[in-house]
Amino acid sequence: MKKIKLALLIILSVIILAGCGKSAKEEFFDYTKKNVTENSSNDISMTIKDIKLTADMKDSPEANVMITQLKDIKVTGSMQHDVSEKATNTKLNIEALGQKIPLEFISKNDDMYFSLDIFRGISKIASQFNSELPSDEKTLSAFDGKYLKLSDADTLEIDSKSATNLTKEFQKEVSNYFTSLDEERFTKENDVVTFKLTKKDVVVLAEKFNTLSKSKKEYKEFVIPDFDEMIKNLPKALDVKFNLNTKTNDLAVALTSTFDKKDEGFIDSIEVLYNYKPNDKQVAIKLPAKKEIVNVKEIEAILAPYLSDELDEELDEELDEELDEELDGDFNMADDEFKELVKELEKEDFSSFSAAESDELLEEYEPLLTEKQYKTIEKIFKNK
């Protein structure tokens, strides 16, 4: 999940860079400056233009069905920005697996609200995979028109104020980086300015983000763990192409990822298109009313009857994994526990046990015992 967040942060930071001037490079930054210093409203969309399968999977019916389903995914909506109120409203409609899922974020200053109307669509999709999510009208209606306040301490495990400050500082780093780039990387034909990002740029920006996260104690929670491994696992090639129409202010972004054959996946490359087009739908951004806001505990209470069994199963699996790790490691039975075990075994009658059954019992005890303890137990079994 952190890889995805990092990529989105880098792309969005490029879009809101500041600058001035009239060269192709400067015209690009004029647009981005305008987007953050003036009120704006844009229609936005996302589609998957193309997905190429690896050579060995081109004839796979299952892979081709999956590719068709992925290509059918579409995202449309609008994004509105009110500078004076420091507020934004993003409304999206996601079309996937025959369902339309509404997605809405409203933010003002450091507060962000997430619409729970999304739950109906998710429940319908989950039912196709035999999920235990609720689908009855009473439960679903409890989420209608409600919002979760993401900036609440019990919702996010991060400090929202620190996140805001880090984002602002990172945007400055991004601005400085792109200001330093050669003019030749920005070209203009007719009214369209074109600019390209490469994997090298993404890696440089990722390094800047991680360095910045390490620079202050308040940013420590945002440091990317296993950073080198994350960079190593990036696609073989990343290309982000920006096409800005300086006359209409339409912005088209094409993100192409090409994967290494060593990744053992079935996708060779994928191209995703994003479009931002100004509209005249600017209206006052309204925050959710107090009665429309719910917290995590209220959501958990609604879902409790459906999630209890699933959570129990997950807990059992976690306990089993922990036990397996202990048995595979250096775990040994404590002396006092071993003494109690010996007492119990000495009371038992193993005379009817065959050699094979005794050996099977010894195998079960062996991971828990030291060599000396094992010999003691072995002697008990053989003497019975």
GROMACS .gro file of C-alpha atoms in nm:
model
  384
    1MET     CA    1   0.000   0.000   0.000
    2LYS     CA    2   0.289   0.238   0.074
    3LYS     CA    3   0.421   0.201  -0.281
    4ILE     CA    4   0.085   0.315  -0.417
    5LYS     CA    5   0.065   0.610  -0.176
    6LEU     CA    6   0.416   0.719  -0.268
    7ALA     CA    7   0.345   0.706  -0.643
    8LEU     CA    8   0.022   0.907  -0.604
    9LEU     CA    9   0.195   1.165  -0.382
   10ILE     CA   10   0.469   1.216  -0.640
   11ILE     CA   11   0.227   1.249  -0.933
   12LEU     CA   12  -0.005   1.487  -0.744
   13SER     CA   13   0.291   1.697  -0.629
   14VAL     CA   14   0.401   1.738  -0.989
   15ILE     CA   15   0.053   1.861  -1.080
   16ILE     CA   16   0.057   2.135  -0.812
   17LEU     CA   17   0.407   2.269  -0.867
   18ALA     CA   18   0.461   2.648  -0.867
   19GLY     CA   19   0.635   2.854  -1.136
   20CYS     CA   20   0.604   3.140  -1.384
   21GLY     CA   21   0.712   3.236  -1.734
   22LYS     CA   22   0.626   3.166  -2.094
   23SER     CA   23   0.857   2.890  -2.218
   24ALA     CA   24   0.707   2.542  -2.260
   25LYS     CA   25   0.846   2.451  -1.920
   26GLU     CA   26   0.720   2.771  -1.758
   27GLU     CA   27   0.376   2.746  -1.919
   28PHE     CA   28   0.340   2.404  -1.763
   29PHE     CA   29   0.417   2.547  -1.419
   30ASP     CA   30   0.188   2.847  -1.477
   31TYR     CA   31  -0.098   2.601  -1.503
   32THR     CA   32  -0.004   2.419  -1.183
   33LYS     CA   33   0.037   2.744  -0.991
   34LYS     CA   34  -0.308   2.859  -1.102
   35ASN     CA   35  -0.461   2.535  -0.976
   36VAL     CA   36  -0.346   2.600  -0.619
   37THR     CA   37  -0.381   2.978  -0.599
   38GLU     CA   38  -0.727   3.014  -0.755
   39ASN     CA   39  -1.061   2.842  -0.713
   40SER     CA   40  -1.096   2.555  -0.957
   41SER     CA   41  -1.338   2.283  -1.062
   42ASN     CA   42  -1.239   1.997  -1.292
   43ASP     CA   43  -1.401   1.691  -1.443
   44ILE     CA   44  -1.167   1.396  -1.398
   45SER     CA   45  -1.152   1.046  -1.538
   46MET     CA   46  -0.934   0.736  -1.531
   47THR     CA   47  -0.936   0.448  -1.777
   48ILE     CA   48  -0.706   0.157  -1.850
   49LYS     CA   49  -0.607   0.207  -2.212
   50ASP     CA   50  -0.410  -0.109  -2.262
   51ILE     CA   51  -0.284  -0.420  -2.083
   52LYS     CA   52  -0.038  -0.654  -2.251
   53LEU     CA   53   0.003  -1.012  -2.132
   54THR     CA   54   0.336  -1.188  -2.114
   55ALA     CA   55   0.415  -1.416  -2.411
   56ASP     CA   56   0.345  -1.735  -2.216
   57MET     CA   57   0.003  -1.610  -2.097
   58LYS     CA   58  -0.141  -1.465  -2.420
   59ASP     CA   59  -0.342  -1.779  -2.490
   60SER     CA   60  -0.463  -1.829  -2.133
   61PRO     CA   61  -0.846  -1.801  -2.117
   62GLU     CA   62  -0.838  -1.717  -1.745
   63ALA     CA   63  -0.580  -1.440  -1.791
   64ASN     CA   64  -0.770  -1.291  -2.084
   65VAL     CA   65  -1.096  -1.287  -1.886
   66MET     CA   66  -0.919  -1.105  -1.604
   67ILE     CA   67  -0.769  -0.854  -1.848
   68THR     CA   68  -1.114  -0.785  -1.994
   69GLN     CA   69  -1.253  -0.718  -1.645
   70LEU     CA   70  -0.963  -0.484  -1.565
   71LYS     CA   71  -1.007  -0.291  -1.890
   72ASP     CA   72  -1.375  -0.240  -1.807
   73ILE     CA   73  -1.287  -0.048  -1.490
   74LYS     CA   74  -1.362   0.323  -1.529
   75VAL     CA   75  -1.345   0.617  -1.291
   76THR     CA   76  -1.526   0.945  -1.358
   77GLY     CA   77  -1.604   1.241  -1.139
   78SER     CA   78  -1.510   1.592  -1.038
   79MET     CA   79  -1.264   1.772  -0.813
   80GLN     CA   80  -1.338   2.115  -0.669
   81HIS     CA   81  -1.096   2.344  -0.485
   82ASP     CA   82  -1.199   2.650  -0.279
   83VAL     CA   83  -0.883   2.847  -0.198
   84SER     CA   84  -1.036   3.099   0.044
   85GLU     CA   85  -1.202   2.823   0.248
   86LYS     CA   86  -0.901   2.588   0.215
   87ALA     CA   87  -1.150   2.320   0.116
   88THR     CA   88  -1.172   2.052  -0.152
   89ASN     CA   89  -1.444   1.815  -0.262
   90THR     CA   90  -1.368   1.507  -0.473
   91LYS     CA   91  -1.656   1.300  -0.609
   92LEU     CA   92  -1.588   0.986  -0.810
   93ASN     CA   93  -1.792   0.703  -0.960
   94ILE     CA   94  -1.608   0.374  -1.000
   95GLU     CA   95  -1.747   0.124  -1.250
   96ALA     CA   96  -1.619  -0.228  -1.183
   97LEU     CA   97  -1.757  -0.581  -1.211
   98GLY     CA   98  -2.098  -0.454  -1.321
   99GLN     CA   99  -2.136  -0.219  -1.026
  100LYS     CA  100  -2.117   0.159  -0.985
  101ILE     CA  101  -1.950   0.264  -0.663
  102PRO     CA  102  -1.964   0.628  -0.544
  103LEU     CA  103  -1.653   0.764  -0.374
  104GLU     CA  104  -1.640   1.105  -0.207
  105PHE     CA  105  -1.381   1.294  -0.003
  106ILE     CA  106  -1.442   1.634   0.154
  107SER     CA  107  -1.161   1.822   0.325
  108LYS     CA  108  -1.117   2.156   0.497
  109ASN     CA  109  -0.792   2.265   0.657
  110ASP     CA  110  -0.662   1.947   0.827
  111ASP     CA  111  -1.000   1.770   0.847
  112MET     CA  112  -1.106   1.508   0.591
  113TYR     CA  113  -1.435   1.324   0.559
  114PHE     CA  114  -1.502   1.002   0.366
  115SER     CA  115  -1.851   0.914   0.242
  116LEU     CA  116  -1.979   0.572   0.348
  117ASP     CA  117  -2.221   0.554   0.053
  118ILE     CA  118  -1.948   0.340  -0.102
  119PHE     CA  119  -2.052   0.050   0.120
  120ARG     CA  120  -2.352  -0.058  -0.092
  121GLY     CA  121  -2.140  -0.107  -0.404
  122ILE     CA  122  -1.863  -0.286  -0.215
  123SER     CA  123  -2.117  -0.519  -0.055
  124LYS     CA  124  -2.261  -0.612  -0.397
  125ILE     CA  125  -1.917  -0.685  -0.540
  126ALA     CA  126  -1.815  -0.879  -0.229
  127SER     CA  127  -2.127  -1.097  -0.260
  128GLN     CA  128  -1.998  -1.217  -0.600
  129PHE     CA  129  -1.703  -1.369  -0.414
  130ASN     CA  130  -1.913  -1.524  -0.135
  131SER     CA  131  -1.800  -1.264   0.117
  132GLU     CA  132  -1.967  -1.238   0.457
  133LEU     CA  133  -2.022  -0.861   0.427
  134PRO     CA  134  -2.381  -0.761   0.511
  135SER     CA  135  -2.623  -0.705   0.224
  136ASP     CA  136  -2.954  -0.661   0.409
  137GLU     CA  137  -3.131  -0.328   0.365
  138LYS     CA  138  -3.135  -0.242   0.737
  139THR     CA  139  -2.756  -0.262   0.766
  140LEU     CA  140  -2.683  -0.093   0.432
  141SER     CA  141  -2.919   0.197   0.504
  142ALA     CA  142  -2.727   0.265   0.827
  143PHE     CA  143  -2.435   0.383   0.609
  144ASP     CA  144  -2.637   0.592   0.364
  145GLY     CA  145  -2.554   0.963   0.383
  146LYS     CA  146  -2.295   0.906   0.656
  147TYR     CA  147  -1.932   1.019   0.666
  148LEU     CA  148  -1.626   0.893   0.851
  149LYS     CA  149  -1.394   1.167   0.975
  150LEU     CA  150  -1.055   1.039   0.863
  151SER     CA  151  -0.858   1.293   1.065
  152ASP     CA  152  -0.988   1.154   1.396
  153ALA     CA  153  -0.714   1.001   1.611
  154ASP     CA  154  -0.903   0.671   1.632
  155THR     CA  155  -0.932   0.648   1.253
  156LEU     CA  156  -0.582   0.714   1.123
  157GLU     CA  157  -0.265   0.585   1.280
  158ILE     CA  158  -0.079   0.898   1.168
  159ASP     CA  159  -0.061   1.256   1.289
  160SER     CA  160  -0.262   1.457   1.033
  161LYS     CA  161  -0.084   1.785   1.120
  162SER     CA  162   0.257   1.625   1.064
  163ALA     CA  163   0.131   1.473   0.737
  164THR     CA  164   0.016   1.818   0.617
  165ASN     CA  165   0.349   1.980   0.708
  166LEU     CA  166   0.546   1.701   0.542
  167THR     CA  167   0.337   1.730   0.224
  168LYS     CA  168   0.402   2.105   0.203
  169GLU     CA  169   0.777   2.059   0.247
  170PHE     CA  170   0.784   1.777  -0.006
  171GLN     CA  171   0.601   1.991  -0.262
  172LYS     CA  172   0.880   2.248  -0.229
  173GLU     CA  173   1.137   1.973  -0.289
  174VAL     CA  174   0.943   1.861  -0.598
  175SER     CA  175   0.917   2.219  -0.723
  176ASN     CA  176   1.291   2.275  -0.684
  177TYR     CA  177   1.367   1.948  -0.862
  178PHE     CA  178   1.154   2.025  -1.166
  179THR     CA  179   1.272   2.383  -1.183
  180SER     CA  180   1.624   2.246  -1.220
  181LEU     CA  181   1.534   2.023  -1.517
  182ASP     CA  182   1.650   2.111  -1.868
  183GLU     CA  183   1.416   2.313  -2.085
  184GLU     CA  184   1.450   2.044  -2.354
  185ARG     CA  185   1.236   1.805  -2.149
  186PHE     CA  186   0.938   2.035  -2.206
  187THR     CA  187   0.815   2.062  -2.563
  188LYS     CA  188   0.525   2.247  -2.722
  189GLU     CA  189   0.335   2.173  -3.041
  190ASN     CA  190   0.046   2.403  -3.129
  191ASP     CA  191  -0.123   2.462  -2.792
  192VAL     CA  192  -0.005   2.143  -2.620
  193VAL     CA  193   0.291   2.134  -2.378
  194THR     CA  194   0.434   1.784  -2.326
  195PHE     CA  195   0.649   1.678  -2.034
  196LYS     CA  196   0.769   1.330  -1.942
  197LEU     CA  197   0.868   1.168  -1.614
  198THR     CA  198   1.084   0.854  -1.612
  199LYS     CA  199   1.160   0.587  -1.355
  200LYS     CA  200   1.480   0.775  -1.274
  201ASP     CA  201   1.276   1.083  -1.178
  202VAL     CA  202   1.042   0.873  -0.964
  203VAL     CA  203   1.338   0.718  -0.780
  204VAL     CA  204   1.497   1.061  -0.719
  205LEU     CA  205   1.169   1.198  -0.581
  206ALA     CA  206   1.121   0.890  -0.364
  207GLU     CA  207   1.469   0.939  -0.220
  208LYS     CA  208   1.392   1.304  -0.149
  209PHE     CA  209   1.070   1.204   0.027
  210ASN     CA  210   1.245   0.948   0.246
  211THR     CA  211   1.533   1.186   0.327
  212LEU     CA  212   1.282   1.454   0.426
  213SER     CA  213   1.091   1.204   0.643
  214LYS     CA  214   1.414   1.130   0.831
  215SER     CA  215   1.498   1.498   0.879
  216LYS     CA  216   1.258   1.569   1.168
  217LYS     CA  217   1.134   1.367   1.461
  218GLU     CA  218   0.769   1.456   1.381
  219TYR     CA  219   0.806   1.294   1.036
  220LYS     CA  220   0.959   0.969   1.162
  221GLU     CA  221   0.637   0.769   1.115
  222PHE     CA  222   0.644   0.845   0.740
  223VAL     CA  223   0.988   0.697   0.675
  224ILE     CA  224   0.954   0.420   0.415
  225PRO     CA  225   1.065   0.087   0.566
  226ASP     CA  226   1.286  -0.135   0.350
  227PHE     CA  227   1.331   0.158   0.112
  228ASP     CA  228   1.601  -0.006  -0.099
  229GLU     CA  229   1.389  -0.319  -0.139
  230MET     CA  230   1.090  -0.108  -0.244
  231ILE     CA  231   1.296   0.068  -0.514
  232LYS     CA  232   1.431  -0.267  -0.629
  233ASN     CA  233   1.075  -0.398  -0.671
  234LEU     CA  234   0.954  -0.108  -0.886
  235PRO     CA  235   0.850  -0.200  -1.242
  236LYS     CA  236   1.131  -0.231  -1.495
  237ALA     CA  237   1.016   0.093  -1.657
  238LEU     CA  238   0.787   0.377  -1.547
  239ASP     CA  239   0.684   0.653  -1.787
  240VAL     CA  240   0.450   0.938  -1.696
  241LYS     CA  241   0.358   1.166  -1.987
  242PHE     CA  242   0.181   1.498  -1.924
  243ASN     CA  243  -0.001   1.674  -2.211
  244LEU     CA  244  -0.129   2.021  -2.116
  245ASN     CA  245  -0.348   2.219  -2.355
  246THR     CA  246  -0.260   2.579  -2.266
  247LYS     CA  247  -0.568   2.709  -2.447
  248THR     CA  248  -0.833   2.493  -2.277
  249ASN     CA  249  -0.632   2.397  -1.964
  250ASP     CA  250  -0.714   2.030  -2.025
  251LEU     CA  251  -0.449   1.801  -1.875
  252ALA     CA  252  -0.399   1.441  -1.988
  253VAL     CA  253  -0.165   1.210  -1.797
  254ALA     CA  254  -0.058   0.869  -1.930
  255LEU     CA  255   0.112   0.633  -1.684
  256THR     CA  256   0.281   0.329  -1.839
  257SER     CA  257   0.438   0.053  -1.630
  258THR     CA  258   0.647  -0.222  -1.789
  259PHE     CA  259   0.732  -0.523  -1.577
  260ASP     CA  260   1.039  -0.742  -1.571
  261LYS     CA  261   1.000  -1.102  -1.688
  262LYS     CA  262   1.164  -1.206  -1.360
  263ASP     CA  263   0.860  -1.079  -1.167
  264GLU     CA  264   0.673  -1.398  -1.266
  265GLY     CA  265   0.350  -1.207  -1.324
  266PHE     CA  266   0.114  -1.247  -1.619
  267ILE     CA  267   0.112  -0.877  -1.720
  268ASP     CA  268   0.390  -0.744  -1.942
  269SER     CA  269   0.279  -0.378  -1.934
  270ILE     CA  270  -0.016  -0.159  -1.841
  271GLU     CA  271  -0.110   0.193  -1.955
  272VAL     CA  272  -0.349   0.406  -1.748
  273LEU     CA  273  -0.494   0.738  -1.867
  274TYR     CA  274  -0.598   1.028  -1.640
  275ASN     CA  275  -0.780   1.337  -1.769
  276TYR     CA  276  -0.847   1.670  -1.596
  277LYS     CA  277  -1.084   1.914  -1.772
  278PRO     CA  278  -1.203   2.248  -1.627
  279ASN     CA  279  -1.578   2.296  -1.583
  280ASP     CA  280  -1.808   2.574  -1.463
  281LYS     CA  281  -1.964   2.380  -1.175
  282GLN     CA  282  -1.803   2.583  -0.893
  283VAL     CA  283  -2.037   2.576  -0.592
  284ALA     CA  284  -1.989   2.621  -0.219
  285ILE     CA  285  -1.827   2.316  -0.059
  286LYS     CA  286  -2.049   2.191   0.222
  287LEU     CA  287  -1.903   1.993   0.512
  288PRO     CA  288  -2.104   1.705   0.663
  289ALA     CA  289  -2.341   1.797   0.945
  290LYS     CA  290  -2.263   1.662   1.291
  291LYS     CA  291  -2.548   1.408   1.269
  292GLU     CA  292  -2.402   1.274   0.944
  293ILE     CA  293  -2.062   1.192   1.097
  294VAL     CA  294  -1.992   0.849   1.250
  295ASN     CA  295  -1.680   0.713   1.415
  296VAL     CA  296  -1.498   0.383   1.386
  297LYS     CA  297  -1.660   0.236   1.697
  298GLU     CA  298  -2.009   0.298   1.556
  299ILE     CA  299  -1.912   0.127   1.230
  300GLU     CA  300  -1.765  -0.169   1.418
  301ALA     CA  301  -2.088  -0.201   1.618
  302ILE     CA  302  -2.295  -0.218   1.297
  303LEU     CA  303  -2.066  -0.479   1.138
  304ALA     CA  304  -1.995  -0.679   1.455
  305PRO     CA  305  -2.245  -0.962   1.384
  306TYR     CA  306  -2.088  -1.021   1.044
  307LEU     CA  307  -1.723  -0.984   1.134
  308SER     CA  308  -1.703  -1.178   1.462
  309ASP     CA  309  -1.662  -1.523   1.303
  310GLU     CA  310  -1.416  -1.390   1.046
  311LEU     CA  311  -1.209  -1.222   1.316
  312ASP     CA  312  -1.210  -1.540   1.523
  313GLU     CA  313  -1.076  -1.734   1.223
  314GLU     CA  314  -0.806  -1.471   1.163
  315LEU     CA  315  -0.706  -1.483   1.530
  316ASP     CA  316  -0.681  -1.862   1.520
  317GLU     CA  317  -0.462  -1.840   1.209
  318GLU     CA  318  -0.237  -1.580   1.376
  319LEU     CA  319  -0.200  -1.797   1.686
  320ASP     CA  320  -0.116  -2.100   1.472
  321GLU     CA  321   0.146  -1.898   1.284
  322GLU     CA  322   0.299  -1.773   1.610
  323LEU     CA  323   0.314  -2.129   1.743
  324ASP     CA  324   0.475  -2.251   1.422
  325GLU     CA  325   0.736  -1.975   1.444
  326GLU     CA  326   0.811  -2.071   1.803
  327LEU     CA  327   0.845  -2.438   1.713
  328ASP     CA  328   1.070  -2.355   1.419
  329GLY     CA  329   1.291  -2.131   1.631
  330ASP     CA  330   1.488  -2.177   1.949
  331PHE     CA  331   1.191  -2.237   2.178
  332ASN     CA  332   1.247  -2.493   2.455
  333MET     CA  333   1.028  -2.605   2.739
  334ALA     CA  334   1.113  -2.445   3.073
  335ASP     CA  335   1.257  -2.675   3.342
  336ASP     CA  336   0.956  -2.648   3.573
  337GLU     CA  337   0.717  -2.725   3.285
  338PHE     CA  338   0.935  -3.020   3.184
  339LYS     CA  339   0.930  -3.162   3.538
  340GLU     CA  340   0.549  -3.148   3.540
  341LEU     CA  341   0.542  -3.322   3.200
  342VAL     CA  342   0.769  -3.602   3.327
  343LYS     CA  343   0.543  -3.656   3.629
  344GLU     CA  344   0.237  -3.687   3.408
  345LEU     CA  345   0.406  -3.923   3.162
  346GLU     CA  346   0.536  -4.149   3.438
  347LYS     CA  347   0.176  -4.198   3.551
  348GLU     CA  348   0.070  -4.318   3.207
  349ASP     CA  349   0.084  -4.678   3.083
  350PHE     CA  350   0.252  -4.699   2.741
  351SER     CA  351   0.293  -5.076   2.742
  352SER     CA  352   0.032  -5.119   2.468
  353PHE     CA  353   0.206  -4.869   2.241
  354SER     CA  354   0.388  -5.007   1.938
  355ALA     CA  355   0.737  -4.884   1.852
  356ALA     CA  356   0.589  -4.676   1.566
  357GLU     CA  357   0.338  -4.510   1.798
  358SER     CA  358   0.610  -4.429   2.052
  359ASP     CA  359   0.827  -4.279   1.779
  360GLU     CA  360   0.533  -4.066   1.661
  361LEU     CA  361   0.483  -3.927   2.012
  362LEU     CA  362   0.854  -3.852   2.042
  363GLU     CA  363   0.843  -3.660   1.713
  364GLU     CA  364   0.566  -3.439   1.850
  365TYR     CA  365   0.765  -3.356   2.164
  366GLU     CA  366   1.105  -3.317   1.998
  367PRO     CA  367   1.069  -2.951   1.879
  368LEU     CA  368   0.986  -2.844   2.236
  369LEU     CA  369   1.277  -3.017   2.410
  370THR     CA  370   1.647  -2.979   2.459
  371GLU     CA  371   1.863  -3.278   2.374
  372LYS     CA  372   1.884  -3.375   2.742
  373GLN     CA  373   1.507  -3.342   2.790
  374TYR     CA  374   1.441  -3.547   2.477
  375LYS     CA  375   1.657  -3.836   2.603
  376THR     CA  376   1.462  -3.836   2.933
  377ILE     CA  377   1.129  -3.863   2.752
  378GLU     CA  378   1.266  -4.127   2.517
  379LYS     CA  379   1.375  -4.335   2.817
  380ILE     CA  380   1.024  -4.310   2.969
  381PHE     CA  381   0.860  -4.440   2.654
  382LYS     CA  382   1.108  -4.727   2.608
  383ASN     CA  383   1.086  -4.840   2.970
  384LYS     CA  384   0.705  -4.866   2.963
   0.00000   0.00000   0.00000
